[in-house]
Coordinates of C-alpha atoms in Angstrom, one line a residue:
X1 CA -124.8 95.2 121.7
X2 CA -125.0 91.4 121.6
X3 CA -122.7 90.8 119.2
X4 CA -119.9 93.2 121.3
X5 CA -120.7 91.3 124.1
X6 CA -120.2 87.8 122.4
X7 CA -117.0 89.0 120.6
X8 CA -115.4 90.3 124.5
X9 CA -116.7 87.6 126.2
X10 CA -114.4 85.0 122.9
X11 CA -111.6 87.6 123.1
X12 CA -111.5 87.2 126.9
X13 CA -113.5 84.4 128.3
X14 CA -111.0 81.9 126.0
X15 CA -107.9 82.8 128.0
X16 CA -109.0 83.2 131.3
X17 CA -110.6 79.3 130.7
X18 CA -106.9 78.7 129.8
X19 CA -105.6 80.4 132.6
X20 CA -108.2 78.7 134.9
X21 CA -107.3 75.3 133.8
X22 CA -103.3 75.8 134.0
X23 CA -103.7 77.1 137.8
X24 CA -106.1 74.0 138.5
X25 CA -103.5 71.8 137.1
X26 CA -100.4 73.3 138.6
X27 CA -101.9 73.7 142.1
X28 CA -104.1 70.7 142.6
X29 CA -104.2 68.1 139.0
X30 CA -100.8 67.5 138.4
X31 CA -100.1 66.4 142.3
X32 CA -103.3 64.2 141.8
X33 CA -102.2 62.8 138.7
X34 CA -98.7 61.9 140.5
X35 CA -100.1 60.4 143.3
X36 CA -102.0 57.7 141.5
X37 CA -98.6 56.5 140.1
X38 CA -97.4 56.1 143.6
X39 CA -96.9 52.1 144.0
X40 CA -98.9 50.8 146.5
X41 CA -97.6 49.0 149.9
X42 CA -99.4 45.5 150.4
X43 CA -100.3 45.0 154.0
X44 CA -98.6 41.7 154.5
X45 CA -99.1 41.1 158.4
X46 CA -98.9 44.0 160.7
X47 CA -97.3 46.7 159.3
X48 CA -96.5 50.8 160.5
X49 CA -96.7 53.1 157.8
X50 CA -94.0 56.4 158.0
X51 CA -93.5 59.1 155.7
X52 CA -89.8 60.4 155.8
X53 CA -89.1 63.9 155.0
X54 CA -85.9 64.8 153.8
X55 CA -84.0 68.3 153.6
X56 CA -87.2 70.5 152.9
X57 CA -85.4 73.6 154.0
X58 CA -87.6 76.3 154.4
X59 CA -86.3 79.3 152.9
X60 CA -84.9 81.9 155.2
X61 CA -85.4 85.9 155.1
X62 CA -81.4 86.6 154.6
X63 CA -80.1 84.9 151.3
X64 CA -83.3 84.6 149.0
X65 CA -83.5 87.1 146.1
X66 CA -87.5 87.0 146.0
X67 CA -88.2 87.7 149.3
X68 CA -92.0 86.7 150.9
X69 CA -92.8 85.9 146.7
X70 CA -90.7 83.0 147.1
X71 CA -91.2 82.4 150.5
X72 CA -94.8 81.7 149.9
X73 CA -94.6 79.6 146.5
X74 CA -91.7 77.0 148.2
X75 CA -94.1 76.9 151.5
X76 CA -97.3 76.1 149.0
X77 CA -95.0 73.3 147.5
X78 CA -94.2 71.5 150.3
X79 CA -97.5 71.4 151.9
X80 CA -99.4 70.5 149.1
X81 CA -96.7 67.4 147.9
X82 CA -96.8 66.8 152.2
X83 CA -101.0 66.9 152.2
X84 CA -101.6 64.4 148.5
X85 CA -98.4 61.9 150.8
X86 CA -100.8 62.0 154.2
X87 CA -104.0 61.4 152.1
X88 CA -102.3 58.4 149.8
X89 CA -100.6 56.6 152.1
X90 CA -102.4 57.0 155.4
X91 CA -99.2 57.2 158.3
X92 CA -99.4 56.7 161.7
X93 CA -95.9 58.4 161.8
X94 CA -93.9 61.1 160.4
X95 CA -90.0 61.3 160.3
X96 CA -87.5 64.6 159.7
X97 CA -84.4 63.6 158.8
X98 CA -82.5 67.2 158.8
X99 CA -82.2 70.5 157.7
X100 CA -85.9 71.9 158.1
X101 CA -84.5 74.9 157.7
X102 CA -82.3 77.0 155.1
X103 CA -81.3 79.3 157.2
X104 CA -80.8 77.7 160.6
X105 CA -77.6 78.7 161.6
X106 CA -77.8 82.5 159.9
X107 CA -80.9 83.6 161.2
X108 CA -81.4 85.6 164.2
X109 CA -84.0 84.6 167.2
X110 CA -87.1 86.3 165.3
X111 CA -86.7 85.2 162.2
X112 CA -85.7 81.4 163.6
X113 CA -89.1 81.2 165.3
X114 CA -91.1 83.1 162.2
X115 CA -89.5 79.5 160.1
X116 CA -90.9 77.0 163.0
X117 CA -94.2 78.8 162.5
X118 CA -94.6 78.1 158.8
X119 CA -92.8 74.9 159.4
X120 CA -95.2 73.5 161.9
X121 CA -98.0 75.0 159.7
X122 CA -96.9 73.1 156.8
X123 CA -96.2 69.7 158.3
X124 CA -99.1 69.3 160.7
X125 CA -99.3 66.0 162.3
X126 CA -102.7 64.5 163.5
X127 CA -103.7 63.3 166.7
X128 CA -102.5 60.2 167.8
X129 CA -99.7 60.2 165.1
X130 CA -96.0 60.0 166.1
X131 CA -93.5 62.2 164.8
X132 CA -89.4 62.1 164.8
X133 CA -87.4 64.9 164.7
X134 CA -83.3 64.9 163.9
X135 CA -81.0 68.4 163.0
X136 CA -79.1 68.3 159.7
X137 CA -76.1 70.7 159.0
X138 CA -78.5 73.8 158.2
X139 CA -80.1 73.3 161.5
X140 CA -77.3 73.3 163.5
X141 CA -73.9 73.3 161.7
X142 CA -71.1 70.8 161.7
X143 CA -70.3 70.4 157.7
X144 CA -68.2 73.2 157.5
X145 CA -68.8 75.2 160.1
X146 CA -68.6 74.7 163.9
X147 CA -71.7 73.0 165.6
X148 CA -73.5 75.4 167.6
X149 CA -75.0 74.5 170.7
X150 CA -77.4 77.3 171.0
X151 CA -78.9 76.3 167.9
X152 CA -78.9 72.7 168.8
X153 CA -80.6 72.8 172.1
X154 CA -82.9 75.5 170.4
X155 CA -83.9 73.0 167.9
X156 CA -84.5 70.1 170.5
X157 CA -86.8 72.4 172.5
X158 CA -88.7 73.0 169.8
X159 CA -89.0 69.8 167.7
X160 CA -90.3 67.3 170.3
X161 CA -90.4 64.0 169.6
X162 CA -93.8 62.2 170.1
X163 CA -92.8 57.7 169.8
X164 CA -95.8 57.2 171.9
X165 CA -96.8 53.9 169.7
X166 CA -93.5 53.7 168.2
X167 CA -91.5 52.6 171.5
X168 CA -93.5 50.1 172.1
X169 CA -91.9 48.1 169.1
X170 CA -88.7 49.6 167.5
X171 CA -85.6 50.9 168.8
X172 CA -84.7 54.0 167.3
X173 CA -80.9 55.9 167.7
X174 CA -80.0 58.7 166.3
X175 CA -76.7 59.8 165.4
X176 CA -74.8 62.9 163.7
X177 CA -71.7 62.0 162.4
X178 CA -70.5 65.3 161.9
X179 CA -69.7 65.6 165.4
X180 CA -68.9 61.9 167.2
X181 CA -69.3 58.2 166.8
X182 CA -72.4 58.4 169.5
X183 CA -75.5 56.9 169.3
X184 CA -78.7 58.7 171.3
X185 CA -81.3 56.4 171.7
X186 CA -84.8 57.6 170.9
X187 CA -86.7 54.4 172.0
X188 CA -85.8 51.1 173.3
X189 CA -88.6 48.4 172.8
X190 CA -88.3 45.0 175.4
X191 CA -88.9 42.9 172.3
X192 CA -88.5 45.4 169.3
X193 CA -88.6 44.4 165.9
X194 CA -86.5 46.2 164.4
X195 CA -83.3 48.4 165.0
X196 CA -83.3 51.4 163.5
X197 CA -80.5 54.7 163.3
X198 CA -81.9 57.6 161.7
X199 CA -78.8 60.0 160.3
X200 CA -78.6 63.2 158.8
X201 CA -75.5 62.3 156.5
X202 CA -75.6 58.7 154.6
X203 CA -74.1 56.3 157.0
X204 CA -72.4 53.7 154.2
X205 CA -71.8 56.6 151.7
X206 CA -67.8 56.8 150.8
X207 CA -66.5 60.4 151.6
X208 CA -68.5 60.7 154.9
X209 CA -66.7 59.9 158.3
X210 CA -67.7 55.9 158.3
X211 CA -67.7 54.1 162.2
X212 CA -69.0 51.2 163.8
X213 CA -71.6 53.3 165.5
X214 CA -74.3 51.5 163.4
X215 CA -73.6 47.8 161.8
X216 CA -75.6 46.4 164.7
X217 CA -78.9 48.2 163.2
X218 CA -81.0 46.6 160.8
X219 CA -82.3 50.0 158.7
X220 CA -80.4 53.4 158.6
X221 CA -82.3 55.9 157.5
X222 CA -80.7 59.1 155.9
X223 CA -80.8 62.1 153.8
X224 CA -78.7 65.2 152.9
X225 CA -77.4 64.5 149.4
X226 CA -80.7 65.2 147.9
X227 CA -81.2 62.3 145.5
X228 CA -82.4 58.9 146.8
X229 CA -80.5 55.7 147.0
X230 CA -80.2 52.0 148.5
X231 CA -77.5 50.4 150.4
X232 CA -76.7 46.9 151.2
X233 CA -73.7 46.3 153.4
X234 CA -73.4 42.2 152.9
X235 CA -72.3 41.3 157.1
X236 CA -70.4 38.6 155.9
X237 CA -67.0 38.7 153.9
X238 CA -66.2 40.4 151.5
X239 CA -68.3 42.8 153.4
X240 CA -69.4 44.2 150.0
X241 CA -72.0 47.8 150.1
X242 CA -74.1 47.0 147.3
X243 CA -75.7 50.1 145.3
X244 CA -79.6 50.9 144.0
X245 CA -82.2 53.2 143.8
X246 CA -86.0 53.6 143.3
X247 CA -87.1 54.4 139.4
X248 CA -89.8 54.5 137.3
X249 CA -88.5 50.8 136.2
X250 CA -88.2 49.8 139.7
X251 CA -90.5 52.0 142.3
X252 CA -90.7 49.8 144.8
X253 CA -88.0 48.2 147.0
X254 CA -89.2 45.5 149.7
X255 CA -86.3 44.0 151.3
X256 CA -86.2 40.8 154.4
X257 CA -84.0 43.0 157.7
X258 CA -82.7 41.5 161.0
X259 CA -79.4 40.8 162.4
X260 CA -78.7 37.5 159.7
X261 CA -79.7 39.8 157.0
X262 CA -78.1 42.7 155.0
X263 CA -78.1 45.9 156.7
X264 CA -80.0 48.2 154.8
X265 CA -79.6 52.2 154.5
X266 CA -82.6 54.3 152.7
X267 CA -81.3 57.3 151.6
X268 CA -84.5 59.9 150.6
X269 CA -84.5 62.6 148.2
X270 CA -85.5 66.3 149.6
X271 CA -89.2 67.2 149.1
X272 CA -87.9 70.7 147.9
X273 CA -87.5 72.2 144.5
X274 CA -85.2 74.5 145.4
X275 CA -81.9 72.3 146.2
X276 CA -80.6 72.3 142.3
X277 CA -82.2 68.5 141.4
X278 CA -84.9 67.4 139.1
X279 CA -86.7 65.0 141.1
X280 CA -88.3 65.7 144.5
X281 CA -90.3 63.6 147.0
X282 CA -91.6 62.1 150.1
X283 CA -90.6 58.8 151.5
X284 CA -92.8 56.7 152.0
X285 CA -92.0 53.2 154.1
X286 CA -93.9 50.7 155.5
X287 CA -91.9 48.0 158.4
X288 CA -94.6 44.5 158.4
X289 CA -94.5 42.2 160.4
X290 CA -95.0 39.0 158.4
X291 CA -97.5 35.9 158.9
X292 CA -95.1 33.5 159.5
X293 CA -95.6 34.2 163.1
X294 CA -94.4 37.2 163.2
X295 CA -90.9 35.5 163.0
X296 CA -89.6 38.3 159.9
X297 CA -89.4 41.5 159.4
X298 CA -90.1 43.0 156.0
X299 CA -89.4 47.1 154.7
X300 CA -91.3 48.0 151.9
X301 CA -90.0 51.4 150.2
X302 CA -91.2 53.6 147.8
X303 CA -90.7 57.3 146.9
X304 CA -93.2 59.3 146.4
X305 CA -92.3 61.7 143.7
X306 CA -93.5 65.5 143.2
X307 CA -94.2 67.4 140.1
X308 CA -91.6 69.7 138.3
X309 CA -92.3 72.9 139.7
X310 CA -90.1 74.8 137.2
X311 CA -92.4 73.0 134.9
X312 CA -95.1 74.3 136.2
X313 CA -93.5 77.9 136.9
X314 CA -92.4 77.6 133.0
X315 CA -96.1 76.7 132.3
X316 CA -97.1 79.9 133.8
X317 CA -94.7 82.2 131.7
X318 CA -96.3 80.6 128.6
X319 CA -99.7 80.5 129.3
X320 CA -100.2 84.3 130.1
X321 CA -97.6 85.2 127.1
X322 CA -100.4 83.3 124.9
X323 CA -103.3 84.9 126.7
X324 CA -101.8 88.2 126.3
X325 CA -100.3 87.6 122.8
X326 CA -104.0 85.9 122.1
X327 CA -106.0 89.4 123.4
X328 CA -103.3 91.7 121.3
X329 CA -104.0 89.7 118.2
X330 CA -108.0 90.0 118.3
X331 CA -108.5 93.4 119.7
X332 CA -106.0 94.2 116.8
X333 CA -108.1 92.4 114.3
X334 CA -111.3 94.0 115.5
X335 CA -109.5 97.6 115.3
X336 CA -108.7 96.5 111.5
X337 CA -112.4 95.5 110.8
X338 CA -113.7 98.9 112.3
X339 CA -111.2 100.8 110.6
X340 CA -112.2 99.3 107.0
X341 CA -115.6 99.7 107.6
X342 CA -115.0 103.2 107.9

C-alpha cells in the first residue's frame, strides 16, 4: 500500500510542483524579478515622483472573443504590473494619459459604468496621493470618428482630478489635438516650476495636427502610439526635433527643462498586452528640484517594463501539455509492469 502511495504521490506530486512553481512565477516572480531591473531615480534635491499610465484599455463586453475569461486575465495584468510600479517607486501622484477604456465610445450606459468599476478597482490611489485624468480617442472619439460630448462630459464627471499638492508647484494644461488648438489649464502655480501639457496624441510626432498650442511648456507628456519615445525640439534655429528612447542600453533619461532649455515630450508605452506590441509598461518620472538653490529643474525618466504575458500564457500551454503528457507516460508504464507480471 506504501509503495502505491509513493509511486501516485511521484506520478502526481512532480507535476502539480511544476504547475505550482509556473503559476508562482507567472503571477507574482516574474513581476518581482522585473522590478529589480527597474533603474532607480536619485533624489537630487526635492523631487515629486509620478507614475504615468498610458492606453491600458480595459476590455469592453462588445468586441472581445473570450468574453469575462479575458476580461479577467487583462484586469489581473494591469493591476499586478500597476501594484509591483506603486511598491517600487513610491508616487505621490498618478497620471492617465488616455484611453482607459477599449470600448468607450461603443458601450452602452451599463456596461460604461461596469468598465469604471474594474477600472477604479485596478488603479486605486491612496490617500493623500494626487491623481490626473485626460480622455484619449477610445474614451471619447475624435481619431476617426466624431467626438462625442456625452461621452466626454460622462468621462469628466467620473474621472476627477485630485492636484491638491500638485498646484501648489506645476502648471499643468491639457490639450486634445484631435479637436482644437486649446489648452485647459489644470493648475496654475504663483511660482511653478515647471510647465507641463499632458496630451493624448504626441504633440512633436510628424503626421499629427502640430500647433503652437505648446512650445511655451517645458515637458509634454503623451501617449497613444503604444511604444515609448523622447523628443527634443532644439528652441533655437534650426529648430531641429531630436529623436530617442529608453532601452535596456539606456533605461534611464534625466534631462535639465525650463524656458532656455530644450522642450522635452515623454511619450509612454501602454501598460497593456493586448495593443499588438512586445513591450509593455508604466512610466515612471521623477521632476527635482536641484541644490543649486533650487535655481534648475531636472526630469528623471524611466520605464518600467512588464513581463511578456504571451510568454507566460505560452508557458502555461507547455507546462500542463508536460504534466499531462508526464502522467500518460507513467500510468502507461505502470499498466505495462502489471500486465507483465501477470
Amino acid at each position: 500500500m506504501r509503495t502505491s502511495a509513493n509511486r501516485r504521490a511521484y506520478i502526481y506530486g512532480l507535476p502539480a510542483l511544476l504547475l505550482a512553481f509556473v503559476v508562482l512565477w507567472n503571477e507574482s516572480w516574474s513581476y518581482w524579478w522585473l522590478s529589480t531591473q527597474w533603474p532607480e531615480h536619485e533624489e537630487n534635491g526635492r523631487c515629486d515622483r509620478i507614475i504615468i499610465v498610458a492606453d491600458p484599455q480595459l476590455i469592453g463586453y462588445r468586441n472581445e472573443k473570450y468574453g469575462a475569461i479575458a476580461r479577467w486575465d487583462s484586469d489581473r495584468y494591469l493591476s499586478t504590473g500597476y501594484g509591483y510600479a506603486k511598491w517600487r517607486f513610491r508616487p505621490n501622484a498618478v497620471i492617465f494619459l488616455g484611453d482607459l477604456f477599449d470600448e468607450g465610445l461603443e458601450s452602452n450606459d451599463d456596461e460604461w459604468h461596469e468598465t469604471y468599476e474594474r477600472f477604479v478597482g485596478i488603479y486605486t490611489i491612496d490617500a493623500g496621493d494626487n491623481s490626473i485624468y485626460i480622455a484619449g480617442d477610445n474614451d471619447i472619439g475624435g481619431e476617426s470618428e466624431i467626438i462625442s460630448e456625452s461621452r466626454r462630459n460622462q468621462f469628466n464627471n467620473n474621472f476627477r482630478n485630485n492636484v491638491t499638492d500638485l498646484k501648489n508647484r506645476y502648471s499643468f494644461s491639457e490639450t486634445y489635438l484631435f479637436e482644437n488648438q486649446n489648452l485647459k489649464h489644470l493648475t496654475k502655480a504663483q511660482v511653478s516650476i515647471a510647465k507641463i501639457m499632458l496630451t493624448h496624441v504626441p504633440y512633436l510626432v510628424e503626421g499629427y495636427k502640430h500647433t503652437d498650442v505648446g512650445l511655451n511648456m517645458d515637458l509634454i507628456l503623451s501617449a497613444h502610439d503604444h511604444t515609448t519615445g523622447i523628443y527634443e525640439y532644439q528652441r533655437s534655429a534650426p529648430r531641429a526635433v531630436l529623436f530617442t528612447r529608453v532601452s535596456d542600453a539606456s533605461p534611464m533619461y534625466i534631462k535639465t527643462i525650463g524656458p532656455s532649455e530644450p522642450l522635452i515630450e515623454l511619450q509612454t508605452p501602454t501598460c497593456s498586452y493586448r495593443m499588438g506590441v512586445y513591450s509593455m509598461g508604466y512610466g515612471a518620472l521623477s521632476i527635482c528640484r536641484l541644490n543649486d538653490g533650487y535655481r534648475s529643474t531636472q526630469v528623471q525618466y524611466s520605464v518600467m517594463w512588464l513581463p511578456s504575458r504571451f510568454a507566460q500564457l505560452f508557458l502555461y500551454l507547455f507546462t500542463l501539455i508536460s504534466c499531462a503528457s508526464w502522467i500518460l507516460f507513467q500510468t502507461k508504464c505502470r499498466s505495462r509492469r502489471y500486465s507483465w507480471l501477470m
